[in-house]
Coordinates of C-alpha atoms and ligand atoms in Angstrom, one line a residue:
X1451 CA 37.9 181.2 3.8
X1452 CA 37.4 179.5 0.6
X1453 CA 33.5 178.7 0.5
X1454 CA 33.8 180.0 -3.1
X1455 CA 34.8 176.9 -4.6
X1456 CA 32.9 174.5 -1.6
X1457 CA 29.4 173.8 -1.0
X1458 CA 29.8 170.9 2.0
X1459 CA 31.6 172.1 5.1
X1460 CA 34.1 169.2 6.4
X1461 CA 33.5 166.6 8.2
X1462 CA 34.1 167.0 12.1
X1463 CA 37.3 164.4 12.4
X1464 CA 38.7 166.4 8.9
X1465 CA 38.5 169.8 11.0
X1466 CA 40.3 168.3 13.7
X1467 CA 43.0 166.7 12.1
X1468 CA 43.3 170.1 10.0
X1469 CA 43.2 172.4 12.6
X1470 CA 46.7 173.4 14.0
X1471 CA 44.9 176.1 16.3
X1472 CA 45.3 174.4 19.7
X1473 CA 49.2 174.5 19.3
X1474 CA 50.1 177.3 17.0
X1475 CA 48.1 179.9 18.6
X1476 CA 51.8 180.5 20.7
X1477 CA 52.8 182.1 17.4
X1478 CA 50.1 184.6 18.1
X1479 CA 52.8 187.7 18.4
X1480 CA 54.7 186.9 15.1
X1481 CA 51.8 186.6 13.0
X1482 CA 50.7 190.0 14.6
X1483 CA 54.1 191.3 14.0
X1484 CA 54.5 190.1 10.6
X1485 CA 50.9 190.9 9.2
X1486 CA 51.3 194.5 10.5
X1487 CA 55.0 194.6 8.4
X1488 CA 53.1 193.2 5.5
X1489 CA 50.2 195.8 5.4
X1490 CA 52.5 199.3 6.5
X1491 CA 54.4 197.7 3.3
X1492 CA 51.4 197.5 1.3
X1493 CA 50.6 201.1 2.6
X1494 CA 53.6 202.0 1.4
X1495 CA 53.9 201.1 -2.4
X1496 CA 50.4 201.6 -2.9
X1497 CA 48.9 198.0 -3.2
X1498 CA 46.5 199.5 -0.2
X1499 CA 45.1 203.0 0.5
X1500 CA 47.3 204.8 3.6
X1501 CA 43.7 204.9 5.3
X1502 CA 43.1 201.1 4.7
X1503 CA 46.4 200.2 5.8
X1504 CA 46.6 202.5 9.2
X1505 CA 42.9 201.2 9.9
X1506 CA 44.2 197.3 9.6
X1507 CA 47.2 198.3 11.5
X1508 CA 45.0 199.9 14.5
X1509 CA 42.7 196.9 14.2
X1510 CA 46.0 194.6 14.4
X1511 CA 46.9 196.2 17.6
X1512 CA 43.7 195.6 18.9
X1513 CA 43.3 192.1 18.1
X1514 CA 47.1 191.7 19.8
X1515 CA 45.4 193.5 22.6
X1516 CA 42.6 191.0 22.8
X1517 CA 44.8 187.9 22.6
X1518 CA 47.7 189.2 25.8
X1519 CA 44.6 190.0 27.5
X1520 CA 42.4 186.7 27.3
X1521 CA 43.9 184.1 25.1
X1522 CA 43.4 183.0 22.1
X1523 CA 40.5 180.8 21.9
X1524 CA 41.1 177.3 20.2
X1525 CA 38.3 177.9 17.5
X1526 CA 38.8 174.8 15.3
X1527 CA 36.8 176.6 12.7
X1528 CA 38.9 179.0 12.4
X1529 CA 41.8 176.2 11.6
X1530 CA 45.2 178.4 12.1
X1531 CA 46.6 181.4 13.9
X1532 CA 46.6 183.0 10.4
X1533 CA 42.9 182.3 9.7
X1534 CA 41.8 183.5 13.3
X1535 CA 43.5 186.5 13.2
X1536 CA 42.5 187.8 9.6
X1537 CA 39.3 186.6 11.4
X1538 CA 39.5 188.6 14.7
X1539 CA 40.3 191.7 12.3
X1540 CA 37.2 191.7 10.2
X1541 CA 35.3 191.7 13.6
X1542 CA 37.0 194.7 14.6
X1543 CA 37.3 196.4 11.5
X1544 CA 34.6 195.0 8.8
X1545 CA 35.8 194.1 5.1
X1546 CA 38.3 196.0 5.0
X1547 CA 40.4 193.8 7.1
X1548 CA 39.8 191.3 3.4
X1549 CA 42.9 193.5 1.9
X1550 CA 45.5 192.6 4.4
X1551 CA 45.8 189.1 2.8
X1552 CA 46.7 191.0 -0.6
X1553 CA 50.2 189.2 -2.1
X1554 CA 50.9 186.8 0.6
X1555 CA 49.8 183.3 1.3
X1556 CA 49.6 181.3 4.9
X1557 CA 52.7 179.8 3.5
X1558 CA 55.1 182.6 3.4
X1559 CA 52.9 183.6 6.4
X1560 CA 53.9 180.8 8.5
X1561 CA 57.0 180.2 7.3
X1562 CA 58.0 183.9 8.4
X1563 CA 55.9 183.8 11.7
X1564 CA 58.2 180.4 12.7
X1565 CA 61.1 182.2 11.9
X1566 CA 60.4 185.0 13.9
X1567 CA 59.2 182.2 16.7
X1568 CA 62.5 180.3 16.6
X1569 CA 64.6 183.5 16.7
X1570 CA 63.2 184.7 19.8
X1571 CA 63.6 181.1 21.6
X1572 CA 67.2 181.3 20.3
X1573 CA 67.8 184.4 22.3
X1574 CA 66.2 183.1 24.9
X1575 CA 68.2 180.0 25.4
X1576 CA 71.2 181.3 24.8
X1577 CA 70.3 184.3 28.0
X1578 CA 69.9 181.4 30.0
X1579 CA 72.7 179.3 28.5
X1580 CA 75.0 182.3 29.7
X1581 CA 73.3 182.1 33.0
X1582 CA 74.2 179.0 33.8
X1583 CA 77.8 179.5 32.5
X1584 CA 77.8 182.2 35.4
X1585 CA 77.1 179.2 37.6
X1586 CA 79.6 177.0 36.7
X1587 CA 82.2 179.7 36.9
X1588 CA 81.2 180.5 40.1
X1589 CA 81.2 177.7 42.1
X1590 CA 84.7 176.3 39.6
X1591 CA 86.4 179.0 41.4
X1592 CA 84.9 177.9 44.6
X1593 CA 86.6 175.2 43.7
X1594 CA 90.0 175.6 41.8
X1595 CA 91.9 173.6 44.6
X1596 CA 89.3 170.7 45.5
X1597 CA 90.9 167.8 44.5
X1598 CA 88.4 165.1 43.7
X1599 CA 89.0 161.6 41.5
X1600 CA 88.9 162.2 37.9
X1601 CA 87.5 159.1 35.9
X1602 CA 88.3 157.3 33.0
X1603 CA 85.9 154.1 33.3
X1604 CA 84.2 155.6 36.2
X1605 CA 87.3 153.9 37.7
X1606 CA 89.4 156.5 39.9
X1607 CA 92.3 157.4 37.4
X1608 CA 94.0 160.6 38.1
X1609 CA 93.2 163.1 40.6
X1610 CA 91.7 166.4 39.1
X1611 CA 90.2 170.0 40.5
X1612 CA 86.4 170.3 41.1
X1613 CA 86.7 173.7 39.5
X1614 CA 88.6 171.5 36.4
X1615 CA 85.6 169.4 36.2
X1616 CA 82.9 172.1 36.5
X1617 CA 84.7 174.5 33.8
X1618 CA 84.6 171.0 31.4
X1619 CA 80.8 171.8 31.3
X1620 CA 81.3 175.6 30.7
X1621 CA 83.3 174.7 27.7
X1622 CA 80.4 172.6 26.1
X1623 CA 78.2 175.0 26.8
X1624 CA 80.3 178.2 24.9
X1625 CA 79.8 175.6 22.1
X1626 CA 76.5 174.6 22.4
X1627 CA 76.0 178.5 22.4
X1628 CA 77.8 178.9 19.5
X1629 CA 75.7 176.6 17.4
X1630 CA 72.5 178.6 17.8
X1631 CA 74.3 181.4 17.0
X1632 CA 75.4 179.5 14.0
X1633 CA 71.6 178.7 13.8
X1634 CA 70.3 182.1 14.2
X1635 CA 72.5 183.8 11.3
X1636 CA 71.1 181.4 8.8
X1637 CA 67.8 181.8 9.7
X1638 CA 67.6 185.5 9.8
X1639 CA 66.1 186.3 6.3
X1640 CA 62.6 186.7 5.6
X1641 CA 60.4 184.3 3.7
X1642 CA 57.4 187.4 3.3
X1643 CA 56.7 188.0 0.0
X1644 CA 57.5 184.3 -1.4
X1645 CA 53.4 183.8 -1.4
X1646 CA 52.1 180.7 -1.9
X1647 CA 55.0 179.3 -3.8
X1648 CA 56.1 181.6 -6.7
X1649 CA 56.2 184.9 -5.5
X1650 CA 53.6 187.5 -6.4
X1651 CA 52.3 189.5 -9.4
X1652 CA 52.0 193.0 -7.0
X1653 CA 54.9 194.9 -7.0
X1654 CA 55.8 194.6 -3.2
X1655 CA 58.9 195.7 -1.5
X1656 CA 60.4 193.0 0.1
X1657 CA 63.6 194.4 1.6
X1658 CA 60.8 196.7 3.6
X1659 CA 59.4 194.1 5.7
X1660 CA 62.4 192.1 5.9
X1661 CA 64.0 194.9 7.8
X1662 CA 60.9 195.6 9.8
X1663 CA 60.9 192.3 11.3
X1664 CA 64.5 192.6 12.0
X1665 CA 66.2 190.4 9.7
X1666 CA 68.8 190.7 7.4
X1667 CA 67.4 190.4 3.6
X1668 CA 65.0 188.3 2.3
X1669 CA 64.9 185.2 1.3
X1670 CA 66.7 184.6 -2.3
X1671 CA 64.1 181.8 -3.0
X1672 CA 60.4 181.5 -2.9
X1673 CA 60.1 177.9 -3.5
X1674 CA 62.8 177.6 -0.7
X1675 CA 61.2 179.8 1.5
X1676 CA 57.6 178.3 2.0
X1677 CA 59.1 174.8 2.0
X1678 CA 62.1 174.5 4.5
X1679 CA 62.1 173.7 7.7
X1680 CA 65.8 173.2 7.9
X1681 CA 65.8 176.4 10.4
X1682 CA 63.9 175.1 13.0
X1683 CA 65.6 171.3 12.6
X1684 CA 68.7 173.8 13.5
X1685 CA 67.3 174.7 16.5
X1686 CA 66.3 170.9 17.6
X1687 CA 69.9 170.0 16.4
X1688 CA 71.6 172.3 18.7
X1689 CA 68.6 171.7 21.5
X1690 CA 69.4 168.2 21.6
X1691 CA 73.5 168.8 21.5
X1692 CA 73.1 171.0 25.1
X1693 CA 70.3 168.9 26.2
X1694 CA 73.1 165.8 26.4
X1695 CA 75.5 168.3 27.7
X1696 CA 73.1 169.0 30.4
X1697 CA 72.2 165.4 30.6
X1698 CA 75.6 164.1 31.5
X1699 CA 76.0 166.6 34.1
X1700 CA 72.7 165.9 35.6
X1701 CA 73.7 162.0 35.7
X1702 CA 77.0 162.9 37.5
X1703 CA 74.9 164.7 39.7
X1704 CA 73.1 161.7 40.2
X1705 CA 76.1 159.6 41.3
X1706 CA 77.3 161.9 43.5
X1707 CA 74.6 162.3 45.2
X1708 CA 74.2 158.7 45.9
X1709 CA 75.6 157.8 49.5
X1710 CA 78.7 155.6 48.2
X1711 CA 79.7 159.2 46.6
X1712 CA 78.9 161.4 48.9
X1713 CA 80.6 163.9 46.6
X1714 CA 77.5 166.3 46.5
X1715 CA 74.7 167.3 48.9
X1716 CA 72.0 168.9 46.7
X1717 CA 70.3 171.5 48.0
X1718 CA 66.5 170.4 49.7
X1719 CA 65.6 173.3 47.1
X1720 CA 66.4 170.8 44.4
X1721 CA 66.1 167.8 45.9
X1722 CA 62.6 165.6 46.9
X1723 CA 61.5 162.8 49.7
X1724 CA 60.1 160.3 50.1
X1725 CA 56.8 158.8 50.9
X1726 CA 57.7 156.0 52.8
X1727 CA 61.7 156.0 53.7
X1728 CA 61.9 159.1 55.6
X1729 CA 66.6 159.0 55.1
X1730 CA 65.9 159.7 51.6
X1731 CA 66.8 163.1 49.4
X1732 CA 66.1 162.0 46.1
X1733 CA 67.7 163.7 42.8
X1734 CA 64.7 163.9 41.1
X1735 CA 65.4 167.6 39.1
X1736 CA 68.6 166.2 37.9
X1737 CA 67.0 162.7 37.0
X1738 CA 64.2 164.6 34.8
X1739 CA 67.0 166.9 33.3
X1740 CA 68.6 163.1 32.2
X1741 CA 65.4 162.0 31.2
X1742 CA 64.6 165.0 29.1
X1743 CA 67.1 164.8 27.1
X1744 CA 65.8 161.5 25.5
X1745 CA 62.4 163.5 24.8
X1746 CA 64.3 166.4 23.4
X1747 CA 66.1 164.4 21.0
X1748 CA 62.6 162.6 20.2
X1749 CA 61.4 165.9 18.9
X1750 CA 64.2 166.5 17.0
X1751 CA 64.0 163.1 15.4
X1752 CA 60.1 163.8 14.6
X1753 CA 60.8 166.7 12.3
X1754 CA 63.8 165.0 10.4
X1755 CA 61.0 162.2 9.5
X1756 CA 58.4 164.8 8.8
X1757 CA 60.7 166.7 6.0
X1758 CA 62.4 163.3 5.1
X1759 CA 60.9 163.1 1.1
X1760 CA 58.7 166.3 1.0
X1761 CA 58.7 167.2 -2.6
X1762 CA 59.0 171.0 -3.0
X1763 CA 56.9 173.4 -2.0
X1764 CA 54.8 173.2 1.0
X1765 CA 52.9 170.5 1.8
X1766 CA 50.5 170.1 5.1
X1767 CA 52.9 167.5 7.0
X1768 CA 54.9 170.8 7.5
X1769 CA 52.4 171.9 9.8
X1770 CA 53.7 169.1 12.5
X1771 CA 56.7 171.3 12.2
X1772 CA 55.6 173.3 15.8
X1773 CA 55.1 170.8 18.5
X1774 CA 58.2 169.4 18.5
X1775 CA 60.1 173.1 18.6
X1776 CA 57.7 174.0 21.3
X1777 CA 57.8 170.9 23.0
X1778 CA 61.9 170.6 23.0
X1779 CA 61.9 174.6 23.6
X1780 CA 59.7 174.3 27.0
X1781 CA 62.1 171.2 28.0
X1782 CA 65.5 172.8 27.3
X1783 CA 64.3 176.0 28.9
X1784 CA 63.4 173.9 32.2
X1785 CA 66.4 172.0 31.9
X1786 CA 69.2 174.6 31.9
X1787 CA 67.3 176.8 34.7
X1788 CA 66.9 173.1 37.2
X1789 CA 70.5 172.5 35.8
X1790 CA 72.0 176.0 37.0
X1791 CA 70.4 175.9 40.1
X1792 CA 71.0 173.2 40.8
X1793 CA 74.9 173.8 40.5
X1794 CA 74.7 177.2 41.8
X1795 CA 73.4 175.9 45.6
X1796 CA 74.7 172.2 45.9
X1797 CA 76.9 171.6 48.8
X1798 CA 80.0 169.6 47.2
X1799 CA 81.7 167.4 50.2
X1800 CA 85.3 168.3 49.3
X1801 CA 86.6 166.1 52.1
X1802 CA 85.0 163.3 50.8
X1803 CA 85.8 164.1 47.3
X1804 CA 90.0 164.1 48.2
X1805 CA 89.5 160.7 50.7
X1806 CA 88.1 158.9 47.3
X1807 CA 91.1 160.4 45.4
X1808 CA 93.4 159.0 48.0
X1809 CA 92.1 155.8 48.6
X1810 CA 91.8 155.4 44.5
X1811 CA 95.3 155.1 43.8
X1812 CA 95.2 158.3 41.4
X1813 CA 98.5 158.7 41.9
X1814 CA 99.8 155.9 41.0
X1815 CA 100.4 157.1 37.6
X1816 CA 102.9 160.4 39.5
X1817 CA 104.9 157.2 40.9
X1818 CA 105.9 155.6 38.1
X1819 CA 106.4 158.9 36.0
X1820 CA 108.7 159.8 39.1
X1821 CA 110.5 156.4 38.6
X1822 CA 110.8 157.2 35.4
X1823 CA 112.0 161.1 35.4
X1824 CA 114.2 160.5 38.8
X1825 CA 115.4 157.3 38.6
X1826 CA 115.8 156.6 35.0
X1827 CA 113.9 153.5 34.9
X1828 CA 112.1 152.7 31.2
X1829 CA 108.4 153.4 31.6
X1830 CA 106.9 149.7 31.5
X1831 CA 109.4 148.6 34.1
X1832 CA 108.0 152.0 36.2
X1833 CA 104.4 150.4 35.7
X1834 CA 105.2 147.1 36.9
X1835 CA 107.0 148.7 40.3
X1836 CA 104.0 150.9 40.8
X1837 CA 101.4 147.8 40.4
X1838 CA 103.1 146.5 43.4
X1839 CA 103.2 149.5 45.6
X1840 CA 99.6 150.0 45.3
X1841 CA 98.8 146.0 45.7
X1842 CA 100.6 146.6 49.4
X1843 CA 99.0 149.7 50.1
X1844 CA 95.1 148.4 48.8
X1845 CA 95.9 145.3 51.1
X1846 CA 97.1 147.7 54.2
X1847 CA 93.8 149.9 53.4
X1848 CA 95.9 153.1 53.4
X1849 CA 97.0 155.7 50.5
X1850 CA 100.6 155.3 48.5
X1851 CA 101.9 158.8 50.2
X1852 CA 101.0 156.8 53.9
X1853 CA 103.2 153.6 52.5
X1854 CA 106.4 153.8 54.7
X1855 CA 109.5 154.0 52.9
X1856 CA 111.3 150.8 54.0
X1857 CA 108.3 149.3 52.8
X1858 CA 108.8 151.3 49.1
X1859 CA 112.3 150.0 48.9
X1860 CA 111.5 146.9 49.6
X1861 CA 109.3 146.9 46.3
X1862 CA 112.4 148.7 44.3
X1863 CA 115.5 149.8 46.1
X1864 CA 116.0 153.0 43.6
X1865 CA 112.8 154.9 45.3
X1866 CA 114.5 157.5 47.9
X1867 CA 112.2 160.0 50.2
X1868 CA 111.9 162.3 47.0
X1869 CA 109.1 160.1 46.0
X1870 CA 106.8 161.9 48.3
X1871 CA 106.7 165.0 47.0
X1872 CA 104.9 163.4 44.0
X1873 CA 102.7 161.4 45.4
X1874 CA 99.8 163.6 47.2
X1875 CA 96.9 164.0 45.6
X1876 CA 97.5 167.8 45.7
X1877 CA 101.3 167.5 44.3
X1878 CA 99.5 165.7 41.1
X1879 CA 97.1 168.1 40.1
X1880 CA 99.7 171.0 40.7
X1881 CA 102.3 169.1 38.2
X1882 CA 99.8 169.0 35.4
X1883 CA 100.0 172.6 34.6
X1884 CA 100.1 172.3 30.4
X1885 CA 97.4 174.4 28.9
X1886 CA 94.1 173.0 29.3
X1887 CA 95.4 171.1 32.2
X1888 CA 93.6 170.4 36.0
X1889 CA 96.4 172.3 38.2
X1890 CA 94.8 174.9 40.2
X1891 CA 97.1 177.9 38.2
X1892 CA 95.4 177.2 35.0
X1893 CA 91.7 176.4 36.0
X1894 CA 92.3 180.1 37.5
X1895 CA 93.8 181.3 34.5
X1896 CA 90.7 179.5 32.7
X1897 CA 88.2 181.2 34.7
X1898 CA 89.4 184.7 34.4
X1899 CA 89.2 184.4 30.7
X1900 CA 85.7 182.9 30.9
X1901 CA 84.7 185.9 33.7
X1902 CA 86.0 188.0 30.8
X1903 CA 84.4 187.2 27.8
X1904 CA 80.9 187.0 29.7
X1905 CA 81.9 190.6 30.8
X1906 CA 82.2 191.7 26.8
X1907 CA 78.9 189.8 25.9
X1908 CA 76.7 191.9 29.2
X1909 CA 78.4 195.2 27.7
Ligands
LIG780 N1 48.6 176.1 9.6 C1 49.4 176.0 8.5 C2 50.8 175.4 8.9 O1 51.2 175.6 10.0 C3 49.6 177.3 7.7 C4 49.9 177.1 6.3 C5 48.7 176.5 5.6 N2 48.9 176.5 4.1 C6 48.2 175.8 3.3 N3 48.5 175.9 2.1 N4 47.2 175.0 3.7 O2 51.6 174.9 8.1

């Protein structure tokens, strides 16, 4: 492409460590889509003949053709996606396929195929984001009434609903959504046109191909255009938020899964043996979704370090920008489809989940509010009188509701028979109705509104 100005071809390692081929050939629809927006615009100011530009178009299509149909080979000669392609053109269509690079540059090239790249895997992850939202609401109202431990300190603390719990993760979720939305508005404007740096001398119509290619303007500055990455860092930002989402899930998962839980049976779809102890039914899915939130951030971290110091405007460092979007994009796409299956066909042992809310004392804190409310006793005093009550009934093996009340009164001769209407598990989550709260009424009331917006997004 420029043997003009060189008479020795590179050396073998210098084409190798130039050549970004072998990855960004996966932008192979994007630079199709953008090169034929760049030469119907050319067409139509005049830069190019109509004939020249409908023959480069025709020969665009068939190059696209070429590429769904086989591939596209990893020609290291031919260096880039951009290079190929101009390359695959002048094989279909001789010399003429020379004036499609007229006022443009690989730089705004890339820059706008990326764009385009990143956009589509923002749709993309937010379809399946909203998938796995439909799981969690599904099996949350499954689950309104399952009573289950909730944890502060992975030490039992107060009981809470299953369907509590799971719509937790839908919440993070409708915000990790939300950033890439945030994401995909600033990206949408279109670097074509910016050239190599400075813009261009021919008198091109920007808003044209910016509205071709679906976005909303173009971009307001060229230096800016060919030289920010800060799009695609957006993306990896708000992959590597959902990825820990996804992550924590996966490790409670984990836990419950383990046989001291029991909480969770995952289904065998999901699940893997092993080699040599024939009992086990190991988590591996929701282990790799754990793990691949570490490699997920990793990516994002490599392109923060990559623009780290860049002086303006492009420089070739910026072509590391792709693996780590592809790479995180491949991960997080895995991720959320293991994660919502995952939730959508796991058995969860609900009388194993209330047994461990008994037996942990989660109530304890519904006795001494009761002492408090009923009995008018100051609060500290209340925590004292309930330490004891669940010392007696931890050394008796048995919950605080089983305690007899002789035994109670013993303790503290203000507790009456009231007491027990406080101090089931299923009582506790029913009195903590404020909004936002685990009893059953308002995880149903949060579910309907949840069911409700994902009804407004599918119209
Ligand atoms: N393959 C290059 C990249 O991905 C395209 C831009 C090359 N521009 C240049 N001036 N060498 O960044």
């Amino acid at each position: 492409m420029w043997g003009g100005r060189f008479a020795e071809g590179p050396a073998a390692v210098m084409r190798e460590i130039n050549a970004s081929i072998p990855f960004d050939k996966r932008l192979w629809r994007e630079d199709v889509a953008a090169s034929k927006a760049h030469v119907a615009m050319l067409g139509a100011v005049g830069i190019v003949s109509a004939d020249n530009a409908a023959a480069i178009a025709t020969g665009l299509d068939a190059v696209a053709g070429d590429y769904a149909a086989h591939g596209v080979a990893d020609d290291l000669a031919l260096e880039d996606i951009h290079m190929q392609t101009e390359a695959r053109l002048a094989e279909k269509i001789g010399a003429v396929a020379g004036r499609l690079h007229t006022a443009r540059s690989r730089n705004d090239q890339v820059a706008t195929d990326f764009r385009l790249w990143v956009r589509r895997a923002i749709d993309d992850v937010d379809a399946s984001l909203g998938a796995f939202q439909d799981a969690l609401i599904a099996r949350a109202a499954d689950h309104a009434d399952s009573v289950m431990p909730g944890f502060t300190h992975l030490q039992s603390a107060q009981p809470v609903t299953l369907g509590h719990h799971l719509m937790a993760y839908h919440e993070m979720i409708a915000r990790d959504r939300s950033r890439f939305a945030d994401a995909r508005v600033r990206l949408n404007q279109c670097p074509l046109g910016s050239a190599a740096l400075a813009g261009t001398g021919f008198p091109i119509d920007r808003t044209m191909t910016a509205a071709a290619l679906g976005f909303d303007a173009p971009t307001g500055n060229s230096l800016d255009a060919v030289s920010d990455r800060d799009f695609a860092l957006d993306y990896l930002m708000a992959a590597t938020q959902a990825s820990l989402h996804l992550s924590r899930l996966a490790e409670e998962f984990i836990l419950w899964a383990s046989q001291p839980f029991g909480f969770v049976s995952l289904s065998d779809q999901w699940s893997t043996g092993s080699s040599i102890m024939p009992q086990k039914r190991n988590p591996d899915a929701a282990e790799l979704v754990r793990g691949h939130a570490g490699r997920i951030a990793g990516c994002m971290t490599a392109l923060v370090i990559t623009m780290k110091g860049l002086p303006l405007a492009y420089s070739k460092d910026m072509q590391d920008d792709k693996p780590p979007v592809f790479e995180a994009h491949d991960l997080l796409g895995l991720s959320i489809t293991a994660m919502a299956g995952m939730v959508a066909s796991a058995t969860f042992r609900t009388g194993r989940m209330r047994e461990a809310a008994e037996l942990g004392y989660a109530t304890a804190t519904d006795l001494a509010d009761w002492l408090v409310r009923v009995a008018d006793i100051p609060f500290r005093e209340a925590h004292h009188i309930t330490g004891r009550a669940v010392r007696l009934a931890e050394e008796r093996g048995i919950a605080l509701d089983q305690l007899p009340l002789a035994d109670l009164q013993a303790i503290d001769a203000r507790i009456d028979a009231r007491v027990y209407d406080v101090l089931s598990v299923d009582a506790s989550v029913a009195v903590r109705a404020s909004f936002g709260g685990t009893a059953p009424v308002r995880v149903r009331e949060a579910i309907a509104v949840a069911r409700a917006a994902r009804q407004k997004e599918m119209q």
